[in-house]
Amino acid sequence: MKLARLLKKKAFTLVELIIAMAIMMILIVAAMSMFNPVSSIIKSIDEDVVTNAIADSMTTYIHSKVNTCSTYNIDIYDNTSLTADASADESAAKRCKLMLSSIKNPTAESSYCMVLRRKDDTFQLYDFGKITSVAQFTARVNDIEKYALFNNEYYNDVDFRFTFETKSGWCKIGITSLERETGNVVVETRTDMFKLVNITSTPESNPVLKDYTTVGTDKNIVIFYNIIDYTKYTPGA
């Protein structure tokens, strides 16, 4: 008898099936919406971690280069001043000439240069290495992509803004990370501060560089620094 009743029982109608499927879809969407905020937060945290890692790697690189310098000069230049020759006032080449002329012991002391060039809405890092003449500096500026430390993708679609401050033998580097499209802060300023251990003449950085908002997006930051190799150094030479 029970089997007969089961056989007589009607199956779901098409309408009932559609309603059941609709209810199930609503429940699935509701469940997914509960997890979306969590996944968004995780994604945001992951992006911040990557951005911090990029910022830290750049500050660490600059720190490692200038920490033992005998002196440095950090200044801003527009594209014209960056590529102009040494006869032009306030050109990077003229500063290069001054840094080379400040070397008192050519056997032991050398001049070096790094550039934070404004490209693709961020400051990208280039290392020219040792500079022995103004002509060499100018040639490297004109072939600057050859000296890029990282490719474009490395910068993670973030506008990295730099600050530099020099005070009482200490150098302070800051990087603030902004969204390229909106200009909103992604990560607040991360700072690296270190003592210059081998300075022989006063290092300088342009006071404008203390605040990234005062550095125009049409500017480039050039870091000239001299280093003494004390294994070759002769006092008084």
PDB file of N, CA and C in Angstrom, residues 121-166:
ATOM      1  N   ASP A 121      54.198  58.343 -13.950  1.00  0.00           N
ATOM      2  CA  ASP A 121      53.485  58.795 -12.747  1.00  0.00           C
ATOM      3  C   ASP A 121      54.057  58.232 -11.455  1.00  0.00           C
ATOM      4  N   THR A 122      55.353  58.010 -11.417  1.00  0.00           N
ATOM      5  CA  THR A 122      56.019  57.630 -10.172  1.00  0.00           C
ATOM      6  C   THR A 122      57.494  57.988 -10.294  1.00  0.00           C
ATOM      7  N   PHE A 123      58.217  57.961  -9.173  1.00  0.00           N
ATOM      8  CA  PHE A 123      59.662  58.178  -9.208  1.00  0.00           C
ATOM      9  C   PHE A 123      60.343  56.821  -9.285  1.00  0.00           C
ATOM     10  N   GLN A 124      61.076  56.592 -10.378  1.00  0.00           N
ATOM     11  CA  GLN A 124      61.770  55.325 -10.569  1.00  0.00           C
ATOM     12  C   GLN A 124      63.268  55.511 -10.323  1.00  0.00           C
ATOM     13  N   LEU A 125      63.906  54.458  -9.811  1.00  0.00           N
ATOM     14  CA  LEU A 125      65.289  54.546  -9.350  1.00  0.00           C
ATOM     15  C   LEU A 125      66.276  54.050 -10.407  1.00  0.00           C
ATOM     16  N   TYR A 126      67.299  54.883 -10.649  1.00  0.00           N
ATOM     17  CA  TYR A 126      68.370  54.563 -11.594  1.00  0.00           C
ATOM     18  C   TYR A 126      69.707  54.734 -10.884  1.00  0.00           C
ATOM     19  N   ASP A 127      70.657  53.858 -11.183  1.00  0.00           N
ATOM     20  CA  ASP A 127      71.979  53.939 -10.568  1.00  0.00           C
ATOM     21  C   ASP A 127      73.035  54.056 -11.662  1.00  0.00           C
ATOM     22  N   PHE A 128      73.696  55.227 -11.722  1.00  0.00           N
ATOM     23  CA  PHE A 128      74.730  55.472 -12.731  1.00  0.00           C
ATOM     24  C   PHE A 128      76.089  54.912 -12.318  1.00  0.00           C
ATOM     25  N   GLY A 129      76.216  54.505 -11.055  1.00  0.00           N
ATOM     26  CA  GLY A 129      77.501  53.994 -10.589  1.00  0.00           C
ATOM     27  C   GLY A 129      78.547  55.089 -10.497  1.00  0.00           C
ATOM     28  N   LYS A 130      79.821  54.711 -10.672  1.00  0.00           N
ATOM     29  CA  LYS A 130      80.924  55.674 -10.557  1.00  0.00           C
ATOM     30  C   LYS A 130      80.913  56.634 -11.749  1.00  0.00           C
ATOM     31  N   ILE A 131      81.098  57.906 -11.456  1.00  0.00           N
ATOM     32  CA  ILE A 131      81.156  58.944 -12.482  1.00  0.00           C
ATOM     33  C   ILE A 131      82.563  59.541 -12.480  1.00  0.00           C
ATOM     34  N   THR A 132      83.236  59.494 -13.624  1.00  0.00           N
ATOM     35  CA  THR A 132      84.609  60.010 -13.703  1.00  0.00           C
ATOM     36  C   THR A 132      84.718  61.326 -14.463  1.00  0.00           C
ATOM     37  N   SER A 133      83.636  61.719 -15.146  1.00  0.00           N
ATOM     38  CA  SER A 133      83.662  62.981 -15.891  1.00  0.00           C
ATOM     39  C   SER A 133      82.244  63.474 -16.120  1.00  0.00           C
ATOM     40  N   VAL A 134      82.131  64.764 -16.410  1.00  0.00           N
ATOM     41  CA  VAL A 134      80.817  65.338 -16.714  1.00  0.00           C
ATOM     42  C   VAL A 134      80.260  64.717 -17.994  1.00  0.00           C
ATOM     43  N   ALA A 135      81.137  64.500 -18.967  1.00  0.00           N
ATOM     44  CA  ALA A 135      80.702  63.901 -20.233  1.00  0.00           C
ATOM     45  C   ALA A 135      80.099  62.513 -20.000  1.00  0.00           C
ATOM     46  N   GLN A 136      80.697  61.763 -19.091  1.00  0.00           N
ATOM     47  CA  GLN A 136      80.166  60.433 -18.774  1.00  0.00           C
ATOM     48  C   GLN A 136      78.789  60.535 -18.117  1.00  0.00           C
ATOM     49  N   PHE A 137      78.639  61.494 -17.208  1.00  0.00           N
ATOM     50  CA  PHE A 137      77.337  61.706 -16.568  1.00  0.00           C
ATOM     51  C   PHE A 137      76.280  62.053 -17.607  1.00  0.00           C
ATOM     52  N   THR A 138      76.601  62.989 -18.503  1.00  0.00           N
ATOM     53  CA  THR A 138      75.649  63.416 -19.531  1.00  0.00           C
ATOM     54  C   THR A 138      75.257  62.252 -20.436  1.00  0.00           C
ATOM     55  N   ALA A 139      76.234  61.434 -20.789  1.00  0.00           N
ATOM     56  CA  ALA A 139      75.950  60.276 -21.644  1.00  0.00           C
ATOM     57  C   ALA A 139      75.003  59.303 -20.944  1.00  0.00           C
ATOM     58  N   ARG A 140      75.179  59.117 -19.651  1.00  0.00           N
ATOM     59  CA  ARG A 140      74.323  58.181 -18.914  1.00  0.00           C
ATOM     60  C   ARG A 140      72.912  58.741 -18.726  1.00  0.00           C
ATOM     61  N   VAL A 141      72.804  60.040 -18.559  1.00  0.00           N
ATOM     62  CA  VAL A 141      71.476  60.662 -18.491  1.00  0.00           C
ATOM     63  C   VAL A 141      70.724  60.433 -19.801  1.00  0.00           C
ATOM     64  N   ASN A 142      71.430  60.593 -20.914  1.00  0.00           N
ATOM     65  CA  ASN A 142      70.796  60.446 -22.222  1.00  0.00           C
ATOM     66  C   ASN A 142      70.496  58.989 -22.576  1.00  0.00           C
ATOM     67  N   ASP A 143      71.059  58.064 -21.825  1.00  0.00           N
ATOM     68  CA  ASP A 143      70.790  56.639 -22.029  1.00  0.00           C
ATOM     69  C   ASP A 143      70.302  56.035 -20.710  1.00  0.00           C
ATOM     70  N   ILE A 144      69.433  56.783 -20.027  1.00  0.00           N
ATOM     71  CA  ILE A 144      69.105  56.496 -18.628  1.00  0.00           C
ATOM     72  C   ILE A 144      68.448  55.136 -18.408  1.00  0.00           C
ATOM     73  N   GLU A 145      67.652  54.663 -19.358  1.00  0.00           N
ATOM     74  CA  GLU A 145      66.947  53.392 -19.152  1.00  0.00           C
ATOM     75  C   GLU A 145      67.905  52.216 -18.983  1.00  0.00           C
ATOM     76  N   LYS A 146      69.099  52.370 -19.492  1.00  0.00           N
ATOM     77  CA  LYS A 146      70.112  51.320 -19.344  1.00  0.00           C
ATOM     78  C   LYS A 146      70.488  51.111 -17.882  1.00  0.00           C
ATOM     79  N   TYR A 147      70.248  52.142 -17.056  1.00  0.00           N
ATOM     80  CA  TYR A 147      70.687  52.104 -15.657  1.00  0.00           C
ATOM     81  C   TYR A 147      69.516  51.933 -14.682  1.00  0.00           C
ATOM     82  N   ALA A 148      68.353  51.556 -15.222  1.00  0.00           N
ATOM     83  CA  ALA A 148      67.189  51.309 -14.364  1.00  0.00           C
ATOM     84  C   ALA A 148      67.436  50.084 -13.492  1.00  0.00           C
ATOM     85  N   LEU A 149      67.115  50.205 -12.211  1.00  0.00           N
ATOM     86  CA  LEU A 149      67.298  49.074 -11.303  1.00  0.00           C
ATOM     87  C   LEU A 149      66.152  48.074 -11.401  1.00  0.00           C
ATOM     88  N   PHE A 150      64.958  48.574 -11.742  1.00  0.00           N
ATOM     89  CA  PHE A 150      63.783  47.708 -11.794  1.00  0.00           C
ATOM     90  C   PHE A 150      62.975  48.048 -13.041  1.00  0.00           C
ATOM     91  N   ASN A 151      62.172  47.093 -13.521  1.00  0.00           N
ATOM     92  CA  ASN A 151      61.298  47.397 -14.651  1.00  0.00           C
ATOM     93  C   ASN A 151      60.020  48.084 -14.164  1.00  0.00           C
ATOM     94  N   ASN A 152      59.218  48.552 -15.100  1.00  0.00           N
ATOM     95  CA  ASN A 152      58.025  49.329 -14.749  1.00  0.00           C
ATOM     96  C   ASN A 152      57.068  48.563 -13.843  1.00  0.00           C
ATOM     97  N   GLU A 153      56.928  47.257 -14.093  1.00  0.00           N
ATOM     98  CA  GLU A 153      55.970  46.459 -13.332  1.00  0.00           C
ATOM     99  C   GLU A 153      56.343  46.380 -11.855  1.00  0.00           C
ATOM    100  N   TYR A 154      57.608  46.560 -11.566  1.00  0.00           N
ATOM    101  CA  TYR A 154      58.072  46.464 -10.175  1.00  0.00           C
ATOM    102  C   TYR A 154      57.359  47.470  -9.276  1.00  0.00           C
ATOM    103  N   TYR A 155      57.005  48.625  -9.827  1.00  0.00           N
ATOM    104  CA  TYR A 155      56.472  49.717  -9.015  1.00  0.00           C
ATOM    105  C   TYR A 155      55.000  49.549  -8.657  1.00  0.00           C
ATOM    106  N   ASN A 156      54.368  48.464  -9.131  1.00  0.00           N
ATOM    107  CA  ASN A 156      53.076  48.041  -8.584  1.00  0.00           C
ATOM    108  C   ASN A 156      51.962  49.072  -8.772  1.00  0.00           C
ATOM    109  N   ASP A 157      52.040  49.870  -9.849  1.00  0.00           N
ATOM    110  CA  ASP A 157      51.011  50.881 -10.137  1.00  0.00           C
ATOM    111  C   ASP A 157      50.815  51.864  -8.984  1.00  0.00           C
ATOM    112  N   VAL A 158      51.886  52.122  -8.237  1.00  0.00           N
ATOM    113  CA  VAL A 158      51.837  53.051  -7.107  1.00  0.00           C
ATOM    114  C   VAL A 158      52.743  54.243  -7.403  1.00  0.00           C
ATOM    115  N   ASP A 159      52.309  55.423  -7.001  1.00  0.00           N
ATOM    116  CA  ASP A 159      53.118  56.634  -7.133  1.00  0.00           C
ATOM    117  C   ASP A 159      53.954  56.790  -5.863  1.00  0.00           C
ATOM    118  N   PHE A 160      55.236  56.450  -5.955  1.00  0.00           N
ATOM    119  CA  PHE A 160      56.126  56.567  -4.803  1.00  0.00           C
ATOM    120  C   PHE A 160      56.715  57.974  -4.764  1.00  0.00           C
ATOM    121  N   ARG A 161      56.489  58.681  -3.655  1.00  0.00           N
ATOM    122  CA  ARG A 161      57.012  60.037  -3.467  1.00  0.00           C
ATOM    123  C   ARG A 161      58.095  60.022  -2.385  1.00  0.00           C
ATOM    124  N   PHE A 162      59.218  60.660  -2.671  1.00  0.00           N
ATOM    125  CA  PHE A 162      60.369  60.619  -1.773  1.00  0.00           C
ATOM    126  C   PHE A 162      60.566  61.939  -1.033  1.00  0.00           C
ATOM    127  N   THR A 163      61.084  61.828   0.181  1.00  0.00           N
ATOM    128  CA  THR A 163      61.551  63.001   0.924  1.00  0.00           C
ATOM    129  C   THR A 163      62.969  62.721   1.404  1.00  0.00           C
ATOM    130  N   PHE A 164      63.762  63.793   1.480  1.00  0.00           N
ATOM    131  CA  PHE A 164      65.125  63.697   2.005  1.00  0.00           C
ATOM    132  C   PHE A 164      65.366  64.877   2.940  1.00  0.00           C
ATOM    133  N   GLU A 165      66.021  64.597   4.039  1.00  0.00           N
ATOM    134  CA  GLU A 165      66.382  65.655   4.978  1.00  0.00           C
ATOM    135  C   GLU A 165      67.757  65.340   5.558  1.00  0.00           C
ATOM    136  N   THR A 166      68.600  66.368   5.611  1.00  0.00           N
ATOM    137  CA  THR A 166      69.954  66.211   6.142  1.00  0.00           C
ATOM    138  C   THR A 166      70.125  67.129   7.338  1.00  0.00           C
TER     139      THR A 166
END
